[in-house]
XYZ file of C-alpha atoms in Angstrom:
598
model
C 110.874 69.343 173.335
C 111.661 72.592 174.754
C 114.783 73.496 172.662
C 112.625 71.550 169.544
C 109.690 73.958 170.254
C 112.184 76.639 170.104
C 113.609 76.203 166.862
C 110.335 75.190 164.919
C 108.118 77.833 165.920
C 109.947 81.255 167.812
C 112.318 81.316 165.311
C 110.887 80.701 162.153
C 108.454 83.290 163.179
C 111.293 85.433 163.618
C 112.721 85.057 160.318
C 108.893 84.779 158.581
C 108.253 88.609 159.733
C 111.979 89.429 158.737
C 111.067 87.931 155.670
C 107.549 89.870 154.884
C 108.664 93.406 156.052
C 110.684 93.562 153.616
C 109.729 95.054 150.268
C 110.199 92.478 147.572
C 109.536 93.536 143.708
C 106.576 92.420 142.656
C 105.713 89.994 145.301
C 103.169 90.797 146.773
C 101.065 87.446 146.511
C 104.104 85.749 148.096
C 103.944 88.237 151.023
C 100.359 87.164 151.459
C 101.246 83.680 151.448
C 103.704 84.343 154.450
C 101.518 86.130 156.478
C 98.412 84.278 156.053
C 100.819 80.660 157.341
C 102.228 83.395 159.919
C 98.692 83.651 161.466
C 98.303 80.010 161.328
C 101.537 79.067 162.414
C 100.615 78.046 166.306
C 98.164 75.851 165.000
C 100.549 73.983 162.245
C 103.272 73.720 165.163
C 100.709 71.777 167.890
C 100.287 69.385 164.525
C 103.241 69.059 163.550
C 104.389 68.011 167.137
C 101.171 66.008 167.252
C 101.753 63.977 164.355
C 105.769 63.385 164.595
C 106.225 64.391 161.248
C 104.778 61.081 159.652
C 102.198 63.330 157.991
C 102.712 66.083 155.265
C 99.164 66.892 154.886
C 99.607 70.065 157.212
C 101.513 71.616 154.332
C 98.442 72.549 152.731
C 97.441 74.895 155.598
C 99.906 77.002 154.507
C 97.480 78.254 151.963
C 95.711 81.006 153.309
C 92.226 82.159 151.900
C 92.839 84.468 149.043
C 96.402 83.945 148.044
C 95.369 81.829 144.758
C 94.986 84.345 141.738
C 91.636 85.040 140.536
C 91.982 83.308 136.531
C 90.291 85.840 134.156
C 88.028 83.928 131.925
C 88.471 85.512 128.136
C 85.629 87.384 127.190
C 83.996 85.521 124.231
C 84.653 87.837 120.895
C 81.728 89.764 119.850
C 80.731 89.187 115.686
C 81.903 92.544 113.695
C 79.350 94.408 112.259
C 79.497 94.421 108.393
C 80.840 96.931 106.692
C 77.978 98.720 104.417
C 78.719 97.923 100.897
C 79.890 101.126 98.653
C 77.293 102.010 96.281
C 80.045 101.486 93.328
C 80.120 97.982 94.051
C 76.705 97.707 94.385
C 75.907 99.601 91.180
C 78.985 97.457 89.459
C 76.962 93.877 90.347
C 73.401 95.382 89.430
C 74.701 96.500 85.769
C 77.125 93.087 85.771
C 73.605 90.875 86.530
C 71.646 92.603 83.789
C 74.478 91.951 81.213
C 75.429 88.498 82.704
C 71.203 87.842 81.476
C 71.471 88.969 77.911
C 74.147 86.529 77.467
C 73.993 83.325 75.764
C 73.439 80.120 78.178
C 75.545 78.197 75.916
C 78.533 79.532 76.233
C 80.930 79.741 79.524
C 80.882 82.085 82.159
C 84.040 83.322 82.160
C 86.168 85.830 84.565
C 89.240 87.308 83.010
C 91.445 88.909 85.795
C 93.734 91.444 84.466
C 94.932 94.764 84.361
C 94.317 98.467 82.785
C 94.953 100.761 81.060
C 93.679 98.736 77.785
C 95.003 99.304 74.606
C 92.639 100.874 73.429
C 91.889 103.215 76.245
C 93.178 107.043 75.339
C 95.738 106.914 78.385
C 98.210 108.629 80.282
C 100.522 105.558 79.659
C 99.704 101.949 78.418
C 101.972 99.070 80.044
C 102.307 95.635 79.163
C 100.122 93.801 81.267
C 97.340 95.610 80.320
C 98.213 94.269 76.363
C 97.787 91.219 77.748
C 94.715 91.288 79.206
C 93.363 92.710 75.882
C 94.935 89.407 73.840
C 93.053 87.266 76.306
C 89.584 89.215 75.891
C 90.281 89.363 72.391
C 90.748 85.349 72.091
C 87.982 84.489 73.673
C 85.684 86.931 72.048
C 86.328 84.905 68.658
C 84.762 82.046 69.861
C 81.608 84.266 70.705
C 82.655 84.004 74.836
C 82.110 87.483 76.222
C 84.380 87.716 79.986
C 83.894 89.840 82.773
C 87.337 91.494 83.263
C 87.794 92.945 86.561
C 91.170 95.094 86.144
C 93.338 96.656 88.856
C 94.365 100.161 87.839
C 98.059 100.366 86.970
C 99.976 102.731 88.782
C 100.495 106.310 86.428
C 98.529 104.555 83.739
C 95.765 107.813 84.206
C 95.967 111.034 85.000
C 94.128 112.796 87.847
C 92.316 110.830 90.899
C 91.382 107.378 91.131
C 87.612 107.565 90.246
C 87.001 104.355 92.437
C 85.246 101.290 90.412
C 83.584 102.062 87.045
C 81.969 99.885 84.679
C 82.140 99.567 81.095
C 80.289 97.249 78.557
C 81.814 97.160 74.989
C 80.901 94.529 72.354
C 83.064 91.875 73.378
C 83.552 92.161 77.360
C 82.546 93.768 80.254
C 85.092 95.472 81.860
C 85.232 96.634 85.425
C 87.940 99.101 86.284
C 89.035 99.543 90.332
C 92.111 100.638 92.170
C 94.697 98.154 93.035
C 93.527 98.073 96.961
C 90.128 97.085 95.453
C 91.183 94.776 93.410
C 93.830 92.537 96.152
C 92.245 93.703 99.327
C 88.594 95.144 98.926
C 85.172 92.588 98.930
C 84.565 94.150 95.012
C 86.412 91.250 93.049
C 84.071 88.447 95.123
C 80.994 90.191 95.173
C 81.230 90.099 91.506
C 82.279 86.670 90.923
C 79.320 85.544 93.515
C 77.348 87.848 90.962
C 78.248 86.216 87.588
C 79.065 82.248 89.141
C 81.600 81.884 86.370
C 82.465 78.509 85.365
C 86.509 79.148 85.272
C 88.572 81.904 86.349
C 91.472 83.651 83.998
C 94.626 85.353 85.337
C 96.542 88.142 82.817
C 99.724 88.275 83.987
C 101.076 87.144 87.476
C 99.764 89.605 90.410
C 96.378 89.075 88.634
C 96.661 85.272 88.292
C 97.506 85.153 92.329
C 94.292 87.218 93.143
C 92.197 84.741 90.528
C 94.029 81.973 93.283
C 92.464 83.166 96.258
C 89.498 84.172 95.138
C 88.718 80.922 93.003
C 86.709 78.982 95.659
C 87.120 75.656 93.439
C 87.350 76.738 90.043
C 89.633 75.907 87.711
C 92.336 79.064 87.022
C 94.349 79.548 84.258
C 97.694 81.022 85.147
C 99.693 83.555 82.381
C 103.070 83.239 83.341
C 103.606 86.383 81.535
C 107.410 86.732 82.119
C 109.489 84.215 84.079
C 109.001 86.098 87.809
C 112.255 84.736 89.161
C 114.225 86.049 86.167
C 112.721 89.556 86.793
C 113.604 89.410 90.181
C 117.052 89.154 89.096
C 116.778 91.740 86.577
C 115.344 94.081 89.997
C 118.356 92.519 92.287
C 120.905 93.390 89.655
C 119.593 96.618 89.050
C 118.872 97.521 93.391
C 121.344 95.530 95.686
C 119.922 96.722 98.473
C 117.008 94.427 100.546
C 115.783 91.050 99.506
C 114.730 91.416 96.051
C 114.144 87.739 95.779
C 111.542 86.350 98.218
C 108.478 88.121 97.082
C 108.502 87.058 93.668
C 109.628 83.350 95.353
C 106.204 83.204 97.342
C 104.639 84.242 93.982
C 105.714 81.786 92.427
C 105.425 79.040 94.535
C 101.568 80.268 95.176
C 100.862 80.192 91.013
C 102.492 76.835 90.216
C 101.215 75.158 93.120
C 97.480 76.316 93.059
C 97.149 76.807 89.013
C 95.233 74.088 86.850
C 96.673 75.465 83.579
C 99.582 78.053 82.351
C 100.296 80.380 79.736
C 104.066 81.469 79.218
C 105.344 83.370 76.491
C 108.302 81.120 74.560
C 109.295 77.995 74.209
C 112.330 78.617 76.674
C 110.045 79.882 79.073
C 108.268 76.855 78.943
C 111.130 74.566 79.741
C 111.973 77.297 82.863
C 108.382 76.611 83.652
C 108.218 72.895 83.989
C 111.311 72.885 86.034
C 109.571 75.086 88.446
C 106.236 72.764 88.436
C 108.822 69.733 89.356
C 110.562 71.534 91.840
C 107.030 72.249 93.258
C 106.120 68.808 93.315
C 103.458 69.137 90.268
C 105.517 67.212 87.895
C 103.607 63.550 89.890
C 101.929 60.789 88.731
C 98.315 62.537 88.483
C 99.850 65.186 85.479
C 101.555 62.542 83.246
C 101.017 62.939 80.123
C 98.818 65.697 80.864
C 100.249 69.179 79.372
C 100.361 71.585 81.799
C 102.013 74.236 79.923
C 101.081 76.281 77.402
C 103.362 78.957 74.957
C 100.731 82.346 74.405
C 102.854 84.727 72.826
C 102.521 88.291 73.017
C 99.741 89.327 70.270
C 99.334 92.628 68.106
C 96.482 94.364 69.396
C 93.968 93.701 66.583
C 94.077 95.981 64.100
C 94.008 99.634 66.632
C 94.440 102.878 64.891
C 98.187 103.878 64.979
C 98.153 107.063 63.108
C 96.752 110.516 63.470
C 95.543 113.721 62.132
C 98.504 115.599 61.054
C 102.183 114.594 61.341
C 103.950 114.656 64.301
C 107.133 116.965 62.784
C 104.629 119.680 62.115
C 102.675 119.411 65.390
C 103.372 119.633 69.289
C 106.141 120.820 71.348
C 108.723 118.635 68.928
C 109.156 120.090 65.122
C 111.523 117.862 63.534
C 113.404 118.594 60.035
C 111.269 116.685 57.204
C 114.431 114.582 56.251
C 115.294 113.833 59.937
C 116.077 109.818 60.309
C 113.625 109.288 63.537
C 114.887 106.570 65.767
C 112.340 105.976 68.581
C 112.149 104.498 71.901
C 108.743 103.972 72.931
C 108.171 102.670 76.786
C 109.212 102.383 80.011
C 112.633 102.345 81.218
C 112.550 99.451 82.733
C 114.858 97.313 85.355
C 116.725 95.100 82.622
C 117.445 98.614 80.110
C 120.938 98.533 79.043
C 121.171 102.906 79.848
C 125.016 103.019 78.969
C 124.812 101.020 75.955
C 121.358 103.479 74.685
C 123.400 106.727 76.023
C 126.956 105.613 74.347
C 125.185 103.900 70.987
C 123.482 107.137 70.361
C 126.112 110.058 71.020
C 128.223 108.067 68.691
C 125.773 107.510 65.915
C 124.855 111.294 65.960
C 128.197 112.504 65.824
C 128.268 110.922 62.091
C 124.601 110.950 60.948
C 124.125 114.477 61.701
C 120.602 114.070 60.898
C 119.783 111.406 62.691
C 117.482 111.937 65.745
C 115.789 110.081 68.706
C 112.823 110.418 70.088
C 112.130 108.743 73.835
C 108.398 108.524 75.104
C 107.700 106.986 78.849
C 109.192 107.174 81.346
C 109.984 105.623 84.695
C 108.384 101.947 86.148
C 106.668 104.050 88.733
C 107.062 101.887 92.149
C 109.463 99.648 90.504
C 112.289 101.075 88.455
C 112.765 104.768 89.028
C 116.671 104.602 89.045
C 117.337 103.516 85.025
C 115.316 106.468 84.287
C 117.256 108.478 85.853
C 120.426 107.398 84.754
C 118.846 108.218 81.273
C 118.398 111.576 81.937
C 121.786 112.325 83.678
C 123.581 111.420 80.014
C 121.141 113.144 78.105
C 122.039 116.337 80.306
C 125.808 115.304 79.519
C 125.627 114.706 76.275
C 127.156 116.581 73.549
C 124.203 115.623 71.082
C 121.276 116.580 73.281
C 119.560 119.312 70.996
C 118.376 116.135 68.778
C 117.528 113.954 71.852
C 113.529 114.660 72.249
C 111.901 113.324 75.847
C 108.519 113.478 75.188
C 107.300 111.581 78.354
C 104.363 109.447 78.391
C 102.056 109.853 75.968
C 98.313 109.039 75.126
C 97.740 106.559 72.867
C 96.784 108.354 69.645
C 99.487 110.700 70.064
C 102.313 107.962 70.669
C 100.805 106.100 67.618
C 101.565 109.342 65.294
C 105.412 108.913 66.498
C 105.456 105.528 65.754
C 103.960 106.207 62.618
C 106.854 108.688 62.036
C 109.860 106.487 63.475
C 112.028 105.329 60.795
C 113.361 102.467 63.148
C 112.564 101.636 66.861
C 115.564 101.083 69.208
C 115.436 98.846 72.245
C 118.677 98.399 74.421
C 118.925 95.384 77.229
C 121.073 94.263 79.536
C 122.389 90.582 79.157
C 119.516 88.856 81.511
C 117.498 85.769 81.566
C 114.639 87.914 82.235
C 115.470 88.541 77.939
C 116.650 85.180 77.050
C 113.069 84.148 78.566
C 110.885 86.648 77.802
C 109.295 88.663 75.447
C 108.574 92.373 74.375
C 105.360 94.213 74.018
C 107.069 97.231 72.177
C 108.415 95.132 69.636
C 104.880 93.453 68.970
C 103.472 97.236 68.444
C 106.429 98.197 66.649
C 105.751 94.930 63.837
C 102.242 95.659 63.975
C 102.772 99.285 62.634
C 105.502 97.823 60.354
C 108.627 99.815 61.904
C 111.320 97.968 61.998
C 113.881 97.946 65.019
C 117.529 97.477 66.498
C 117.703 95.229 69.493
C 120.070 91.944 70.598
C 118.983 88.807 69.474
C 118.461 88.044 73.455
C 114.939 86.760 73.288
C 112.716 84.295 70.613
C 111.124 87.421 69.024
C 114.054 89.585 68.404
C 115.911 86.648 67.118
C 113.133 85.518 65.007
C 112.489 88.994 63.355
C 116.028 89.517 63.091
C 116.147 86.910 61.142
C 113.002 87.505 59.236
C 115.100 90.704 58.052
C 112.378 92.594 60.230
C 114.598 94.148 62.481
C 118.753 94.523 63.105
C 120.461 93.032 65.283
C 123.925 94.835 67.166
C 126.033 93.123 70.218
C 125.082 93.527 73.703
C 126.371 95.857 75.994
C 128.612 97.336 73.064
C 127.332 100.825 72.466
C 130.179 100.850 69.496
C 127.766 98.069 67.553
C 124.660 99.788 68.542
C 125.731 103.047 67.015
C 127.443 101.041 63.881
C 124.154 99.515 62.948
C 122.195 102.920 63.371
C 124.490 104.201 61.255
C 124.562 101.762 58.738
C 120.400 101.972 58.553
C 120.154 105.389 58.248
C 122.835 105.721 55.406
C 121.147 103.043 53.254
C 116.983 104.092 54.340
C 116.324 101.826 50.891
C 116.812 98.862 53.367
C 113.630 99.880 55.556
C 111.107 99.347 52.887
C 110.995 95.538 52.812
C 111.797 95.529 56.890
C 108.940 97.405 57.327
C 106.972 94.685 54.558
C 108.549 91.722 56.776
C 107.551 93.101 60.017
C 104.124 93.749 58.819
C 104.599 89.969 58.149
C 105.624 88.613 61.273
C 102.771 90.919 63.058
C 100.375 88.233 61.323
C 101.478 85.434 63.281
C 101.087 87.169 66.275
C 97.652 88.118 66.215
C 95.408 87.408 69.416
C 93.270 84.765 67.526
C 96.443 82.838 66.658
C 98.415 82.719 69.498
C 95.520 82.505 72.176
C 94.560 78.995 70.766
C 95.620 77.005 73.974
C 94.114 79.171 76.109
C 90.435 78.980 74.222
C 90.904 75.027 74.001
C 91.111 75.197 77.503
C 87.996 77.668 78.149
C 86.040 75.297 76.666
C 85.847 72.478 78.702
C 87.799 74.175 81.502
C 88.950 71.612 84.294
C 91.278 71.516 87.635
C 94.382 70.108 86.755
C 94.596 66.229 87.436
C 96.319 66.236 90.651
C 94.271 69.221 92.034
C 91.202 67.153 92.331
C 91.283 64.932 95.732
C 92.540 64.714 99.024
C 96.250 63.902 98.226
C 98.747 65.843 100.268
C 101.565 67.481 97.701
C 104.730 66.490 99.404
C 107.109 69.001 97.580
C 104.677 71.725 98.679
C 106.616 75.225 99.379
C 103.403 76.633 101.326
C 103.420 73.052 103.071
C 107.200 73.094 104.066
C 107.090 76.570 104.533
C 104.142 76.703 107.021
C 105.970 73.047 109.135
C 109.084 75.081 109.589
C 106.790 78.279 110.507
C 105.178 75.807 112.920
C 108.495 75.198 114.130
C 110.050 78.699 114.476
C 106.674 79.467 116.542
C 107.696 76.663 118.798
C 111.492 77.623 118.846
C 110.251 81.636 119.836
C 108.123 80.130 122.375
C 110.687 77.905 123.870
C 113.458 81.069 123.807
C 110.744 83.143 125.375
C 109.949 80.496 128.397
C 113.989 79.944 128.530
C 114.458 83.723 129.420
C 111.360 83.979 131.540
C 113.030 80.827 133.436
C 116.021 82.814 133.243
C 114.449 86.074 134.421
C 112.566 84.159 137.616
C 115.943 82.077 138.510
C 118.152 85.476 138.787
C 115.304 87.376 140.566
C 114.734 84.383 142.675
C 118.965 84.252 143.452
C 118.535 88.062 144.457
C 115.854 87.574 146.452
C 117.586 84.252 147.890
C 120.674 86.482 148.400
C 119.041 89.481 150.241
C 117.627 87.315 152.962
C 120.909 85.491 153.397
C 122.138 88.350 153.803
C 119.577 89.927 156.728
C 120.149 89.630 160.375
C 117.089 87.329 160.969
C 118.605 84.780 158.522
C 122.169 85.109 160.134
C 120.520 84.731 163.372
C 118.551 81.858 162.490
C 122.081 80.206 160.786
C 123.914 80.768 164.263
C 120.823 78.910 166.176
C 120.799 76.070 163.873
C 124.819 75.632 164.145
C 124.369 75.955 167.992
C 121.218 73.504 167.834
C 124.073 71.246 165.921
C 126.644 71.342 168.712
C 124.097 70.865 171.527
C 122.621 67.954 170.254
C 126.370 66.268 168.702
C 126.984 64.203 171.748
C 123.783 62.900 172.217
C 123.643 62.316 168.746
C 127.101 60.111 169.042
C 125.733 57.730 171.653
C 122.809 57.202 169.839
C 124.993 56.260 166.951
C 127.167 54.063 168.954
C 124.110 52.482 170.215
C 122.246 51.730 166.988
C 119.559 53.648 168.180
């Protein structure tokens, strides 16, 4: 036992205080360990010897008071205190209650979700959307239903600050008016609907129509499809290359045809592009057959508004205009599918013959969405040859951008070859036929290609400026041809009033339901949000494996340095040369007891 004794206690003691006075990185738990089983180490030695190694219980002496890590219990979260309410919101549900109790039991409570400026709203600049939002209040108002519209605040729609949320009540709606953090982030849009308890909820467009999603707590929701999202994100991508133009309006998507119980859309085509996306979203099931999901709501006049005013608008403001000029007007936005080139090249070339031919531009730039094709504009207007009879006006308000319609011989609307036109629709246009100017577009979308046919407006090639300037020309040296456009356009306008293109969406009011497959527990199992939150589950657990991999990896190279730097101190070559000499000792004793079995 003496040269046993040796080697299991003098030595490892040896190495064990080699081991600890040496400073490790971060281990300073470890070097408690060591010297907490150095203190004991006498003691585990007399066992060890004492038991002969048929026991492994001493092990756990080696665990000295105080070297386990004290576990932090989490502190348990304390509740938030509620944020006051803001005396606009409170003053917008106190006048919202009294006129939600002058209204008639019989008829629905119903929440139109939209956006502003309003048509007929004396603003900075008027936007589609906000057209749309008027057709729906319109509709409804004709079967004596009077909506709450909350509206989010286009951007550049006003001038000066945002005045926070203001109520108005006209005679067929009340309309609340709020920023667009107010109206997607802020406690405003459910206070309100907790205030009126409407029956169904109505979305004007698409951002709208997601809020009306999340904030619908089990009510049915209508869903405008106003423009095929998909086909303006490829209008956007076209137009910026940069970034992922795609995935936003993807997630939008998915969220409105997953979680809507009935849609608007504004063609036929669109409809079709619709009901592929409701299949490819697993809504297309046994629940909705038979069951029309899908509605066409084309874009409506907007019911009769005053387009003209006092004076005319070649005698008044910063634009005087010869009495005999031939007006050609663009009125709106330039927007992400504007064919610029084909507007710049048309028009340089139809000036340079019709010498008195002249174009007027009001709008401007889709502020936080399309500042570039506005620009563009404005470079070949500074290039052009013809620019003393190219007039920017800017945005206008309404009255005053009525008066130039009211003096346009012919509208002009240039666009690029896009779904986002085959699909869609145009708001101008529906203006433009409403104050009986007729217009030069493509033949792109329904509208255009019904009113060019209709004789209401005149159709040129796309993308060829050449055509575009051609049929200019051609209009303005035979103006006998605009008298029974401007007749037929008036004429088309009459089909497109709100009360006769809103019918599917007042049908629906009426006895307003969830869709079929919206009510009960059954799992969609083409679900986007469903799919996309498995493989989020699943990229959570990949990140956490890849983070435990390189902590493994972190521990097993610190541990190999740490391995290395004591096989590399004298105490550990020391205690190497003792065991080989232990080895040689013991070899021949160890041989006879081999040859002896024993």
């Amino acid at each position: 036992w003496p040269l046993g004794l040796l080697l299991k206690t003098v030595f490892p003691i040896v190495v064990i205080d080699g081991i600890v006075a040496q400073l490790w990185q971060d281990s300073k738990l470890q070097r408690k360990a060591l010297k907490g089983a150095l203190r004991r180490l006498p003691r585990i030695a007399w066992l060890r010897m004492g038991l002969k190694g048929r026991d492994r219980a001493w092990v756990g002496m080696l665990k000295p008071p105080g070297s386990v890590p004290v576990i932090t219990l989490p502190e348990m979260p304390v509740a938030a205190e509620e944020k006051p309410v803001r005396d606009d919101v409170v003053k917008a549900q106190t006048l919202v209650r009294s006129w939600r109790e002058d209204l008639d039991d019989d008829q629905p409570a119903v929440v139109i979700l939209g956006t502003c400026p309003l048509p007929f709203e004396e603003a900075r600049m008027n936007f589609a959307p906000g057209g749309r939002t008027w057709q729906f209040v319109q509709g409804l108002a004709a079967d004596g239903i009077l909506p709450l519209v909350l509206c989010e605040r286009m951007p550049g729609g006003y001038d000066g600050p945002d005045p926070g949320i203001d109520v108005e009540q006209i005679k067929t709606a009340m309309i609340v008016r709020m920023s667009a953090e107010d109206f997607h982030n802020g406690d405003a849009v459910p206070r309100l609907l907790k205030t009126l308890l409407p029956d169904c909820l109505v979305g004007a467009s698409a951002r709208p129509s997601a809020r009306a999603i999340t904030v619908a707590n089990g009510r049915p929701v209508w869903v405008d499809l106003f423009g095929d999202p998909m086909a303006e994100a490829q209008a956007r991508a076209a137009r910026y290359s940069e970034g992922d133009q795609l995935t936003a309006y993807r997630d939008l998507v998915a969220t409105l045809v997953e979680n809507g119980d009935a849609f608007s859309v504004v063609s036929e085509r669109q409809r079709l592009t619709a009901l592929g996306q409701l299949g490819l979203l697993g809504r297309l099931n046994r629940r909705t057959a038979g069951h029309a999901l899908v509605h066409v709501v084309a874009c409506a006049t907007d019911g009769g508004r005053d387009v003209s005013v006092v004076g005319t608008p070649s005698k008044c403001g910063p634009v005087a205009l010869p009495d005999d000029a031939f007006v050609v007007l663009w009125s709106g936005g330039f927007n992400t599918w504007c064919d610029v080139p084909t507007l710049a090249r048309g028009i340089e070339e139809a000036m340079k013959v019709a010498l008195d031919l002249h174009l007027v531009v009001t709008g401007g730039a889709i502020a936080g969405h399309d500042d570039d094709s506005w620009r563009e504009w404005m470079m070949s207007v500074e290039a052009s040859r013809c620019a003393d009879r190219i007039h920017i006006l800017g945005s206008l308000p309404t009255l005053e951008l009525g008066g130039w319609i009211d003096r346009a011989d012919v509208g002009v609307i240039t666009e690029k070859v896009l779904h986002e036109r085959e699909l869609g629709s145009s708001a101008r246009m529906v203006r433009w036929l409403e104050a009986g100017l007729p217009f030069v577009a493509t033949a792109q979308s329904e509208l255009a290609q019904l009113c060019i046919e209709e004789g209401a407006a005149f159709g040129y090639t796309p993308g060829d400026g050449t055509s575009l300037a051609s049929t200019l020309v051609a209009v303005c040296g035979d103006r006998s041809v605009l008298a029974g456009a401007c007749s037929r356009a008036r004429e088309v306008a009459l089909t497109l009033e709100a009360t006769a293109t809103t019918g599917p969406l007042r049908q629906w009011v009426a006895k307003a339901r969830q869709a079929p497959d919206r009510v009960g527990d059954e799992a969609n199992p083409l679900s986007h949000w469903a799919l996309a939150g498995a493989l989020k589950l699943l990229e959570n657990e990949r990140e956490g494996l890849m983070r435990e991999r390189a902590h493994l990896e972190a521990e097993t190279a610190q541990a190999r340095t740490y391995i290395g730097e004591i096989h590399s101190s004298v105490m550990w070559r020391t205690w190497a040369v003792f065991r080989r000499l232990k080895a040689i000792l013991t070899y021949p004793w160890r041989k006879v007891l081999g040859r002896t079995g024993g």
